[in-house]
Structure formats: C-alpha cells, structure tokens
Amino acid sequence: MRLPRRFDGALMSPPDPLVAGGAGGVGGVDRTVDAALLETIREWCEGGANPSLTEPLRVAGIAPNPALDRVACELDGSHDLARLSRWRGLWWRLQILWRECLTNRAAQPDAPWDCGWWREGSLGPAEAFRPRRPTLLMVRAPDPVVAAALLSALRANSAAYAQPVRVLVVSTAAVAGIIRL
C-alpha cells in the first residue's frame, strides 16, 4: 500500500470558486456551473483516460472564460464537498484516499481530478511533476516561449504518468499546434 500524496502546490494553485461568484448557493457562494462548458472540458479530459490510460498527456487551448474556475471546482469535487456536513466530507475524503492508496488505476469517470492554475516561474516543479490523480492544469495566456518550455517539461516525463494530465492553455489567441476547445 502506498501513502497518499498531496496536491502539488509547487506546480499549481487551486481554482477559486469565487472568481465568477456572487451571492447565493451553499454557504453564500454561487456554485452554478456552465453545464455546456463543463461537458466540453470533462469529455476532453476523459478522452484517452477511460477505460484505460492511452493518452497520459493532452493539451488544448480555450478562450478565457470566467466560468473556468467553477468548472474546475466541479471536476475536483470542491462543490460536492461544500454540500456535505463536516463528518460526511471527512468520510468522502477518506474514501478517495483509501481508493488511491490501494489502487493505481486509470481515471474513473466519477473520481475527482486535481485541478489548478499553473504557478508561472521555474520549470522545476513541471519537470518533477508526477500526478497523484487525474490532473487538469490550466495555464493563463502564456508567452509562447514559456508555454513551449512548460509543455516540453511535462512531455519529457509523460510516458511515466500513471494518471492522465490535461493542460488547458487559456488564451484569446490560438496557439500554434494546439487544438482549440
């Protein structure tokens, strides 16, 4: 049995459910998610990940959208967790950790993903990155040279990824060689 790893805070910062937020919802936070955007991103993320991992790393571009943080919070389970009581939330997290400790299976459609925004800077965290669970890494309007370096660092080790990693480049302009969602 392997010990569970933590969210990779050196590589990414968690999505902010309040970015496009407002009043309402559970706990005063509006957790309404753009269903069409969620479906598009979920379908793209899960492609090549289910039923077995055939594409360890996938990259796509998307136009900036304030709903991206909410979509990421839905994918990573933050919204589900916020709806639960303290003890039920703890039980939910323990079940996830238990599954991760006992298995190293490909992404399950209902399992939470690690989602976050890339912490621009040194490429060391990207070079050392090994996903603990399926991961969606969002990158804000990167300089093309920086984006190429980041993707190169991730691609260098992607053959060893046991979980899918999806990189979503958020930019108004299309990036050469990257499909657009």
Short mmCIF file of N, CA and C in Angstrom, two decimals:
data_model
loop_
_atom_site.label_atom_id
_atom_site.label_comp_id
_atom_site.label_asym_id
_atom_site.label_seq_id
_atom_site.Cartn_x
_atom_site.Cartn_y
_atom_site.Cartn_z
N MET A 1 0.85 -1.17 0.00
CA MET A 1 0.00 0.00 0.00
C MET A 1 0.90 1.24 0.00
N ARG A 2 0.63 2.17 -0.89
CA ARG A 2 1.42 3.39 -0.95
C ARG A 2 0.69 4.51 -0.21
N LEU A 3 1.46 5.41 0.33
CA LEU A 3 0.87 6.53 1.07
C LEU A 3 0.32 7.56 0.09
N PRO A 4 -0.77 8.23 0.46
CA PRO A 4 -1.34 9.24 -0.42
C PRO A 4 -0.43 10.46 -0.50
N ARG A 5 -0.40 11.09 -1.66
CA ARG A 5 0.36 12.32 -1.85
C ARG A 5 -0.59 13.50 -1.78
N ARG A 6 -0.03 14.67 -1.61
CA ARG A 6 -0.81 15.89 -1.50
C ARG A 6 -0.90 16.59 -2.85
N PHE A 7 -1.84 17.52 -2.94
CA PHE A 7 -1.99 18.39 -4.09
C PHE A 7 -0.65 19.07 -4.35
N ASP A 8 -0.22 19.14 -5.60
CA ASP A 8 1.09 19.71 -5.94
C ASP A 8 1.02 21.23 -5.97
N GLY A 9 1.18 21.83 -4.81
CA GLY A 9 1.12 23.29 -4.69
C GLY A 9 2.32 24.00 -5.29
N ALA A 10 3.40 23.29 -5.57
CA ALA A 10 4.55 23.92 -6.22
C ALA A 10 4.27 24.15 -7.70
N LEU A 11 3.48 23.28 -8.33
CA LEU A 11 3.17 23.39 -9.75
C LEU A 11 1.94 24.25 -10.00
N MET A 12 0.93 24.15 -9.14
CA MET A 12 -0.32 24.84 -9.42
C MET A 12 -1.00 25.33 -8.16
N SER A 13 -1.87 26.32 -8.37
CA SER A 13 -2.70 26.81 -7.27
C SER A 13 -4.13 26.38 -7.55
N PRO A 14 -4.90 26.08 -6.50
CA PRO A 14 -6.27 25.58 -6.71
C PRO A 14 -7.17 26.62 -7.36
N PRO A 15 -8.20 26.17 -8.04
CA PRO A 15 -9.16 27.11 -8.64
C PRO A 15 -9.89 27.88 -7.55
N ASP A 16 -10.36 29.06 -7.90
CA ASP A 16 -11.07 29.91 -6.94
C ASP A 16 -12.55 29.91 -7.29
N PRO A 17 -13.39 29.30 -6.46
CA PRO A 17 -14.82 29.24 -6.77
C PRO A 17 -15.49 30.62 -6.72
N LEU A 18 -14.83 31.61 -6.19
CA LEU A 18 -15.42 32.94 -6.07
C LEU A 18 -15.07 33.85 -7.24
N VAL A 19 -14.20 33.43 -8.14
CA VAL A 19 -13.78 34.27 -9.24
C VAL A 19 -14.97 34.80 -10.02
N ALA A 20 -15.89 33.94 -10.36
CA ALA A 20 -17.08 34.36 -11.09
C ALA A 20 -18.29 34.30 -10.18
N GLY A 21 -18.01 34.34 -8.90
CA GLY A 21 -19.06 34.09 -7.91
C GLY A 21 -19.95 35.27 -7.64
N GLY A 22 -20.87 35.02 -6.78
CA GLY A 22 -21.84 36.01 -6.34
C GLY A 22 -22.54 35.44 -5.13
N ALA A 23 -23.56 36.08 -4.71
CA ALA A 23 -24.30 35.59 -3.55
C ALA A 23 -25.19 34.43 -3.95
N GLY A 24 -25.59 33.66 -2.99
CA GLY A 24 -26.49 32.54 -3.26
C GLY A 24 -25.76 31.23 -3.15
N GLY A 25 -26.46 30.16 -3.38
CA GLY A 25 -25.85 28.84 -3.33
C GLY A 25 -25.56 28.42 -1.90
N VAL A 26 -24.81 27.34 -1.77
CA VAL A 26 -24.47 26.79 -0.47
C VAL A 26 -23.41 27.67 0.19
N GLY A 27 -23.61 28.02 1.43
CA GLY A 27 -22.63 28.82 2.15
C GLY A 27 -22.46 30.21 1.60
N GLY A 28 -23.46 30.75 0.88
CA GLY A 28 -23.36 32.09 0.34
C GLY A 28 -22.54 32.18 -0.93
N VAL A 29 -22.07 31.05 -1.45
CA VAL A 29 -21.26 31.04 -2.67
C VAL A 29 -22.08 30.45 -3.80
N ASP A 30 -22.13 31.17 -4.90
CA ASP A 30 -22.85 30.68 -6.07
C ASP A 30 -22.00 29.61 -6.75
N ARG A 31 -22.49 28.39 -6.75
CA ARG A 31 -21.75 27.28 -7.35
C ARG A 31 -22.37 26.81 -8.66
N THR A 32 -23.12 27.68 -9.29
CA THR A 32 -23.72 27.34 -10.57
C THR A 32 -22.61 27.15 -11.60
N VAL A 33 -22.69 26.07 -12.34
CA VAL A 33 -21.66 25.73 -13.31
C VAL A 33 -22.25 25.78 -14.71
N ASP A 34 -21.50 26.33 -15.65
CA ASP A 34 -21.90 26.34 -17.05
C ASP A 34 -21.86 24.89 -17.53
N ALA A 35 -23.04 24.29 -17.68
CA ALA A 35 -23.13 22.85 -18.00
C ALA A 35 -22.48 22.51 -19.33
N ALA A 36 -22.64 23.36 -20.33
CA ALA A 36 -22.05 23.08 -21.64
C ALA A 36 -20.52 23.12 -21.58
N LEU A 37 -19.98 24.12 -20.88
CA LEU A 37 -18.53 24.22 -20.74
C LEU A 37 -17.99 23.04 -19.93
N LEU A 38 -18.69 22.68 -18.86
CA LEU A 38 -18.29 21.54 -18.05
C LEU A 38 -18.27 20.27 -18.89
N GLU A 39 -19.29 20.04 -19.67
CA GLU A 39 -19.37 18.83 -20.51
C GLU A 39 -18.23 18.81 -21.53
N THR A 40 -17.97 19.94 -22.16
CA THR A 40 -16.89 20.02 -23.15
C THR A 40 -15.54 19.68 -22.52
N ILE A 41 -15.27 20.30 -21.38
CA ILE A 41 -13.97 20.09 -20.73
C ILE A 41 -13.88 18.68 -20.16
N ARG A 42 -14.95 18.18 -19.52
CA ARG A 42 -14.93 16.82 -18.96
C ARG A 42 -14.71 15.78 -20.07
N GLU A 43 -15.42 15.95 -21.18
CA GLU A 43 -15.29 15.00 -22.29
C GLU A 43 -13.86 15.01 -22.83
N TRP A 44 -13.29 16.20 -22.99
CA TRP A 44 -11.92 16.31 -23.48
C TRP A 44 -10.94 15.70 -22.47
N CYS A 45 -11.12 16.00 -21.19
CA CYS A 45 -10.23 15.47 -20.15
C CYS A 45 -10.27 13.94 -20.11
N GLU A 46 -11.46 13.38 -20.19
CA GLU A 46 -11.60 11.93 -20.05
C GLU A 46 -11.21 11.16 -21.31
N GLY A 47 -11.15 11.84 -22.44
CA GLY A 47 -10.70 11.17 -23.66
C GLY A 47 -9.26 10.69 -23.49
N GLY A 48 -9.03 9.45 -23.85
CA GLY A 48 -7.69 8.89 -23.69
C GLY A 48 -7.35 8.51 -22.26
N ALA A 49 -8.35 8.64 -21.35
CA ALA A 49 -8.13 8.30 -19.95
C ALA A 49 -8.99 7.13 -19.51
N ASN A 50 -10.11 6.93 -20.17
CA ASN A 50 -11.06 5.87 -19.80
C ASN A 50 -11.37 5.01 -21.01
N PRO A 51 -11.52 3.74 -20.93
CA PRO A 51 -11.46 2.91 -19.73
C PRO A 51 -10.03 2.62 -19.30
N SER A 52 -9.05 2.88 -20.16
CA SER A 52 -7.65 2.73 -19.75
C SER A 52 -6.88 3.94 -20.26
N LEU A 53 -5.75 4.19 -19.65
CA LEU A 53 -4.95 5.36 -19.99
C LEU A 53 -4.17 5.13 -21.28
N THR A 54 -4.62 5.76 -22.35
CA THR A 54 -3.93 5.66 -23.64
C THR A 54 -3.23 6.97 -24.00
N GLU A 55 -3.64 8.07 -23.39
CA GLU A 55 -3.01 9.37 -23.61
C GLU A 55 -2.66 9.98 -22.26
N PRO A 56 -1.43 9.79 -21.79
CA PRO A 56 -1.06 10.34 -20.49
C PRO A 56 -1.12 11.86 -20.45
N LEU A 57 -0.81 12.52 -21.58
CA LEU A 57 -0.79 13.98 -21.62
C LEU A 57 -1.56 14.47 -22.84
N ARG A 58 -2.46 15.41 -22.61
CA ARG A 58 -3.23 16.05 -23.67
C ARG A 58 -3.16 17.55 -23.46
N VAL A 59 -3.10 18.29 -24.57
CA VAL A 59 -3.02 19.74 -24.50
C VAL A 59 -4.06 20.33 -25.43
N ALA A 60 -4.75 21.37 -24.97
CA ALA A 60 -5.72 22.09 -25.80
C ALA A 60 -5.73 23.55 -25.37
N GLY A 61 -6.27 24.38 -26.24
CA GLY A 61 -6.43 25.79 -25.92
C GLY A 61 -7.90 26.12 -25.78
N ILE A 62 -8.18 27.19 -25.06
CA ILE A 62 -9.55 27.64 -24.87
C ILE A 62 -9.52 29.15 -24.64
N ALA A 63 -10.58 29.81 -25.07
CA ALA A 63 -10.69 31.25 -24.84
C ALA A 63 -10.92 31.51 -23.35
N PRO A 64 -10.45 32.65 -22.84
CA PRO A 64 -10.69 32.99 -21.43
C PRO A 64 -12.20 32.98 -21.14
N ASN A 65 -12.53 32.46 -19.97
CA ASN A 65 -13.93 32.36 -19.57
C ASN A 65 -13.97 32.39 -18.04
N PRO A 66 -14.71 33.34 -17.46
CA PRO A 66 -14.74 33.41 -16.00
C PRO A 66 -15.32 32.15 -15.35
N ALA A 67 -15.98 31.31 -16.12
CA ALA A 67 -16.58 30.08 -15.57
C ALA A 67 -15.57 28.95 -15.42
N LEU A 68 -14.33 29.12 -15.88
CA LEU A 68 -13.35 28.04 -15.81
C LEU A 68 -13.06 27.61 -14.37
N ASP A 69 -12.99 28.57 -13.45
CA ASP A 69 -12.73 28.20 -12.05
C ASP A 69 -13.86 27.35 -11.49
N ARG A 70 -15.08 27.70 -11.81
CA ARG A 70 -16.23 26.91 -11.32
C ARG A 70 -16.23 25.52 -11.93
N VAL A 71 -15.90 25.42 -13.21
CA VAL A 71 -15.82 24.10 -13.86
C VAL A 71 -14.74 23.27 -13.16
N ALA A 72 -13.60 23.88 -12.90
CA ALA A 72 -12.52 23.16 -12.21
C ALA A 72 -12.95 22.72 -10.82
N CYS A 73 -13.69 23.57 -10.12
CA CYS A 73 -14.19 23.20 -8.78
C CYS A 73 -15.19 22.06 -8.85
N GLU A 74 -15.92 21.98 -9.93
CA GLU A 74 -16.85 20.85 -10.12
C GLU A 74 -16.05 19.57 -10.39
N LEU A 75 -15.02 19.66 -11.24
CA LEU A 75 -14.21 18.49 -11.57
C LEU A 75 -13.40 17.99 -10.37
N ASP A 76 -12.94 18.92 -9.54
CA ASP A 76 -12.10 18.46 -8.42
C ASP A 76 -12.90 18.07 -7.18
N GLY A 77 -14.22 18.20 -7.26
CA GLY A 77 -15.07 17.77 -6.16
C GLY A 77 -15.31 18.83 -5.10
N SER A 78 -14.77 20.03 -5.27
CA SER A 78 -14.94 21.09 -4.26
C SER A 78 -16.41 21.41 -4.02
N HIS A 79 -17.20 21.46 -5.09
CA HIS A 79 -18.62 21.77 -4.94
C HIS A 79 -19.34 20.67 -4.18
N ASP A 80 -19.03 19.41 -4.50
CA ASP A 80 -19.64 18.29 -3.78
C ASP A 80 -19.27 18.34 -2.30
N LEU A 81 -18.00 18.58 -2.03
CA LEU A 81 -17.52 18.62 -0.66
C LEU A 81 -18.19 19.74 0.13
N ALA A 82 -18.40 20.88 -0.50
CA ALA A 82 -19.03 22.03 0.18
C ALA A 82 -20.48 21.74 0.58
N ARG A 83 -21.13 20.83 -0.14
CA ARG A 83 -22.53 20.49 0.16
C ARG A 83 -22.65 19.52 1.35
N LEU A 84 -21.55 18.90 1.72
CA LEU A 84 -21.58 17.87 2.77
C LEU A 84 -21.32 18.47 4.14
N SER A 85 -21.83 17.80 5.15
CA SER A 85 -21.51 18.20 6.52
C SER A 85 -20.03 17.91 6.77
N ARG A 86 -19.53 18.40 7.88
CA ARG A 86 -18.12 18.21 8.20
C ARG A 86 -17.74 16.73 8.22
N TRP A 87 -18.55 15.91 8.91
CA TRP A 87 -18.20 14.49 9.04
C TRP A 87 -18.40 13.71 7.74
N ARG A 88 -19.45 14.05 7.03
CA ARG A 88 -19.66 13.38 5.72
C ARG A 88 -18.56 13.78 4.74
N GLY A 89 -18.11 15.03 4.83
CA GLY A 89 -17.00 15.49 3.99
C GLY A 89 -15.71 14.75 4.31
N LEU A 90 -15.47 14.55 5.60
CA LEU A 90 -14.29 13.80 6.01
C LEU A 90 -14.37 12.36 5.51
N TRP A 91 -15.54 11.75 5.63
CA TRP A 91 -15.74 10.39 5.14
C TRP A 91 -15.52 10.32 3.63
N TRP A 92 -16.01 11.30 2.89
CA TRP A 92 -15.84 11.36 1.43
C TRP A 92 -14.35 11.42 1.08
N ARG A 93 -13.60 12.29 1.78
CA ARG A 93 -12.16 12.41 1.51
C ARG A 93 -11.42 11.13 1.86
N LEU A 94 -11.79 10.50 2.97
CA LEU A 94 -11.14 9.25 3.37
C LEU A 94 -11.37 8.14 2.34
N GLN A 95 -12.58 8.07 1.78
CA GLN A 95 -12.86 7.07 0.74
C GLN A 95 -11.97 7.29 -0.48
N ILE A 96 -11.78 8.53 -0.86
CA ILE A 96 -10.92 8.85 -2.01
C ILE A 96 -9.48 8.42 -1.70
N LEU A 97 -8.99 8.79 -0.52
CA LEU A 97 -7.62 8.42 -0.15
C LEU A 97 -7.45 6.90 -0.07
N TRP A 98 -8.44 6.23 0.45
CA TRP A 98 -8.38 4.77 0.55
C TRP A 98 -8.25 4.14 -0.84
N ARG A 99 -9.09 4.60 -1.77
CA ARG A 99 -9.01 4.08 -3.15
C ARG A 99 -7.65 4.36 -3.76
N GLU A 100 -7.12 5.56 -3.54
CA GLU A 100 -5.82 5.92 -4.11
C GLU A 100 -4.68 5.13 -3.50
N CYS A 101 -4.76 4.82 -2.22
CA CYS A 101 -3.71 4.05 -1.56
C CYS A 101 -3.68 2.60 -2.04
N LEU A 102 -4.85 2.07 -2.35
CA LEU A 102 -4.94 0.65 -2.71
C LEU A 102 -4.80 0.38 -4.20
N THR A 103 -5.04 1.39 -5.01
CA THR A 103 -5.02 1.15 -6.45
C THR A 103 -4.20 2.19 -7.17
N ASN A 104 -3.85 1.87 -8.37
CA ASN A 104 -3.17 2.82 -9.25
C ASN A 104 -3.85 2.74 -10.60
N ARG A 105 -5.18 2.71 -10.57
CA ARG A 105 -5.97 2.54 -11.79
C ARG A 105 -6.07 3.83 -12.58
N ALA A 106 -6.45 3.69 -13.81
CA ALA A 106 -6.71 4.86 -14.64
C ALA A 106 -7.89 5.63 -14.05
N ALA A 107 -8.07 6.83 -14.51
CA ALA A 107 -9.12 7.71 -14.01
C ALA A 107 -10.49 7.06 -14.11
N GLN A 108 -11.24 7.18 -13.05
CA GLN A 108 -12.62 6.71 -13.04
C GLN A 108 -13.51 7.91 -13.36
N PRO A 109 -14.56 7.72 -14.13
CA PRO A 109 -15.39 8.86 -14.53
C PRO A 109 -15.96 9.69 -13.38
N ASP A 110 -16.21 9.10 -12.24
CA ASP A 110 -16.80 9.85 -11.13
C ASP A 110 -15.77 10.31 -10.10
N ALA A 111 -14.52 9.99 -10.29
CA ALA A 111 -13.48 10.35 -9.33
C ALA A 111 -13.08 11.82 -9.51
N PRO A 112 -12.74 12.49 -8.41
CA PRO A 112 -12.31 13.88 -8.53
C PRO A 112 -10.93 14.01 -9.19
N TRP A 113 -10.75 15.09 -9.89
CA TRP A 113 -9.47 15.42 -10.52
C TRP A 113 -8.76 16.44 -9.67
N ASP A 114 -7.45 16.50 -9.76
CA ASP A 114 -6.72 17.64 -9.23
C ASP A 114 -6.81 18.70 -10.30
N CYS A 115 -7.25 19.88 -9.95
CA CYS A 115 -7.38 20.98 -10.91
C CYS A 115 -6.71 22.21 -10.34
N GLY A 116 -6.05 22.97 -11.20
CA GLY A 116 -5.43 24.19 -10.72
C GLY A 116 -4.80 24.99 -11.83
N TRP A 117 -4.41 26.19 -11.45
CA TRP A 117 -3.74 27.12 -12.36
C TRP A 117 -2.24 26.99 -12.18
N TRP A 118 -1.51 26.98 -13.28
CA TRP A 118 -0.06 26.86 -13.24
C TRP A 118 0.54 28.05 -12.51
N ARG A 119 1.48 27.78 -11.61
CA ARG A 119 2.24 28.82 -10.92
C ARG A 119 3.44 29.14 -11.79
N GLU A 120 3.30 30.17 -12.58
CA GLU A 120 4.36 30.53 -13.52
C GLU A 120 5.66 30.80 -12.77
N GLY A 121 6.73 30.40 -13.36
CA GLY A 121 8.04 30.59 -12.75
C GLY A 121 8.98 29.49 -13.18
N SER A 122 9.71 28.96 -12.24
CA SER A 122 10.67 27.90 -12.51
C SER A 122 9.97 26.69 -13.11
N LEU A 123 10.65 26.02 -14.03
CA LEU A 123 10.09 24.82 -14.63
C LEU A 123 10.41 23.56 -13.81
N GLY A 124 11.14 23.73 -12.72
CA GLY A 124 11.48 22.59 -11.86
C GLY A 124 10.26 21.79 -11.42
N PRO A 125 9.21 22.44 -10.90
CA PRO A 125 8.03 21.68 -10.49
C PRO A 125 7.38 20.90 -11.65
N ALA A 126 7.40 21.46 -12.85
CA ALA A 126 6.84 20.75 -14.01
C ALA A 126 7.70 19.54 -14.37
N GLU A 127 9.00 19.69 -14.26
CA GLU A 127 9.91 18.59 -14.56
C GLU A 127 9.79 17.46 -13.55
N ALA A 128 9.54 17.81 -12.29
CA ALA A 128 9.44 16.82 -11.23
C ALA A 128 8.02 16.28 -11.04
N PHE A 129 7.06 16.85 -11.75
CA PHE A 129 5.65 16.51 -11.53
C PHE A 129 5.34 15.05 -11.86
N ARG A 130 4.65 14.39 -10.92
CA ARG A 130 4.08 13.07 -11.12
C ARG A 130 2.66 13.15 -10.56
N PRO A 131 1.66 13.01 -11.40
CA PRO A 131 0.28 13.19 -10.92
C PRO A 131 -0.14 12.13 -9.92
N ARG A 132 -0.76 12.58 -8.85
CA ARG A 132 -1.28 11.65 -7.84
C ARG A 132 -2.63 11.12 -8.26
N ARG A 133 -3.36 11.91 -9.04
CA ARG A 133 -4.67 11.54 -9.56
C ARG A 133 -4.83 12.27 -10.89
N PRO A 134 -5.87 12.00 -11.64
CA PRO A 134 -6.07 12.74 -12.89
C PRO A 134 -5.96 14.24 -12.62
N THR A 135 -5.28 14.95 -13.52
CA THR A 135 -4.96 16.36 -13.28
C THR A 135 -5.31 17.23 -14.46
N LEU A 136 -5.99 18.35 -14.17
CA LEU A 136 -6.24 19.40 -15.15
C LEU A 136 -5.42 20.61 -14.73
N LEU A 137 -4.43 20.95 -15.53
CA LEU A 137 -3.57 22.10 -15.30
C LEU A 137 -3.96 23.20 -16.27
N MET A 138 -4.43 24.32 -15.74
CA MET A 138 -4.83 25.44 -16.58
C MET A 138 -3.71 26.47 -16.59
N VAL A 139 -3.43 27.02 -17.76
CA VAL A 139 -2.32 27.96 -17.93
C VAL A 139 -2.87 29.25 -18.51
N ARG A 140 -2.69 30.36 -17.79
CA ARG A 140 -3.21 31.66 -18.23
C ARG A 140 -2.30 32.29 -19.28
N ALA A 141 -2.86 32.64 -20.42
CA ALA A 141 -2.23 33.39 -21.50
C ALA A 141 -0.70 33.42 -21.44
N PRO A 142 -0.07 32.30 -21.64
CA PRO A 142 1.39 32.26 -21.51
C PRO A 142 2.09 32.86 -22.73
N ASP A 143 3.28 33.34 -22.49
CA ASP A 143 4.16 33.73 -23.57
C ASP A 143 4.44 32.45 -24.37
N PRO A 144 4.43 32.49 -25.70
CA PRO A 144 4.62 31.26 -26.48
C PRO A 144 5.90 30.49 -26.14
N VAL A 145 6.97 31.20 -25.83
CA VAL A 145 8.23 30.53 -25.49
C VAL A 145 8.10 29.83 -24.14
N VAL A 146 7.45 30.50 -23.19
CA VAL A 146 7.24 29.91 -21.86
C VAL A 146 6.30 28.70 -21.96
N ALA A 147 5.24 28.84 -22.75
CA ALA A 147 4.31 27.72 -22.93
C ALA A 147 5.02 26.51 -23.53
N ALA A 148 5.86 26.75 -24.53
CA ALA A 148 6.60 25.65 -25.17
C ALA A 148 7.52 24.97 -24.17
N ALA A 149 8.18 25.75 -23.30
CA ALA A 149 9.08 25.18 -22.29
C ALA A 149 8.30 24.36 -21.27
N LEU A 150 7.15 24.88 -20.83
CA LEU A 150 6.32 24.14 -19.88
C LEU A 150 5.86 22.82 -20.48
N LEU A 151 5.33 22.87 -21.69
CA LEU A 151 4.84 21.65 -22.33
C LEU A 151 5.97 20.66 -22.57
N SER A 152 7.14 21.15 -22.93
CA SER A 152 8.29 20.27 -23.12
C SER A 152 8.67 19.58 -21.81
N ALA A 153 8.64 20.33 -20.71
CA ALA A 153 8.98 19.75 -19.40
C ALA A 153 7.97 18.66 -19.02
N LEU A 154 6.70 18.91 -19.28
CA LEU A 154 5.68 17.90 -18.96
C LEU A 154 5.77 16.69 -19.89
N ARG A 155 5.99 16.94 -21.17
CA ARG A 155 6.08 15.84 -22.14
C ARG A 155 7.26 14.92 -21.86
N ALA A 156 8.34 15.47 -21.33
CA ALA A 156 9.55 14.69 -21.09
C ALA A 156 9.29 13.49 -20.17
N ASN A 157 8.37 13.63 -19.23
CA ASN A 157 8.09 12.55 -18.29
C ASN A 157 6.71 11.94 -18.44
N SER A 158 5.96 12.37 -19.44
CA SER A 158 4.57 11.93 -19.56
C SER A 158 4.41 10.44 -19.79
N ALA A 159 5.38 9.79 -20.37
CA ALA A 159 5.27 8.34 -20.58
C ALA A 159 5.20 7.58 -19.26
N ALA A 160 5.71 8.19 -18.19
CA ALA A 160 5.71 7.54 -16.87
C ALA A 160 4.48 7.92 -16.04
N TYR A 161 3.62 8.79 -16.55
CA TYR A 161 2.44 9.19 -15.78
C TYR A 161 1.49 8.01 -15.65
N ALA A 162 1.08 7.71 -14.43
CA ALA A 162 0.11 6.65 -14.18
C ALA A 162 -1.32 7.19 -14.22
N GLN A 163 -1.45 8.51 -14.22
CA GLN A 163 -2.75 9.18 -14.27
C GLN A 163 -2.72 10.21 -15.41
N PRO A 164 -3.87 10.49 -16.00
CA PRO A 164 -3.89 11.45 -17.10
C PRO A 164 -3.62 12.88 -16.63
N VAL A 165 -2.90 13.62 -17.45
CA VAL A 165 -2.65 15.04 -17.21
C VAL A 165 -3.17 15.79 -18.42
N ARG A 166 -4.01 16.77 -18.17
CA ARG A 166 -4.59 17.59 -19.23
C ARG A 166 -4.18 19.03 -18.99
N VAL A 167 -3.61 19.65 -20.01
CA VAL A 167 -3.16 21.03 -19.93
C VAL A 167 -4.07 21.87 -20.81
N LEU A 168 -4.69 22.86 -20.21
CA LEU A 168 -5.62 23.74 -20.91
C LEU A 168 -5.00 25.14 -20.95
N VAL A 169 -4.58 25.55 -22.15
CA VAL A 169 -3.96 26.85 -22.34
C VAL A 169 -5.07 27.87 -22.57
N VAL A 170 -5.22 28.80 -21.63
CA VAL A 170 -6.29 29.79 -21.67
C VAL A 170 -5.73 31.07 -22.30
N SER A 171 -6.18 31.33 -23.53
CA SER A 171 -5.64 32.46 -24.27
C SER A 171 -6.64 32.94 -25.31
N THR A 172 -6.66 34.24 -25.56
CA THR A 172 -7.56 34.76 -26.58
C THR A 172 -7.10 34.34 -27.97
N ALA A 173 -5.80 34.23 -28.16
CA ALA A 173 -5.25 33.82 -29.46
C ALA A 173 -4.99 32.32 -29.47
N ALA A 174 -5.18 31.72 -30.61
CA ALA A 174 -4.85 30.30 -30.75
C ALA A 174 -3.35 30.12 -30.67
N VAL A 175 -2.92 29.02 -30.11
CA VAL A 175 -1.51 28.69 -30.01
C VAL A 175 -1.21 27.65 -31.08
N ALA A 176 -0.20 27.91 -31.87
CA ALA A 176 0.16 27.01 -32.97
C ALA A 176 0.38 25.58 -32.47
N GLY A 177 -0.23 24.64 -33.16
CA GLY A 177 -0.07 23.22 -32.86
C GLY A 177 -0.93 22.70 -31.73
N ILE A 178 -1.80 23.53 -31.18
CA ILE A 178 -2.66 23.10 -30.08
C ILE A 178 -4.11 23.21 -30.53
N ILE A 179 -4.87 22.12 -30.35
CA ILE A 179 -6.29 22.16 -30.72
C ILE A 179 -7.02 23.16 -29.82
N ARG A 180 -8.13 23.64 -30.30
CA ARG A 180 -8.92 24.63 -29.57
C ARG A 180 -10.25 23.99 -29.17
N LEU A 181 -10.65 24.16 -27.93
CA LEU A 181 -11.94 23.65 -27.47
C LEU A 181 -13.00 24.71 -27.69
#
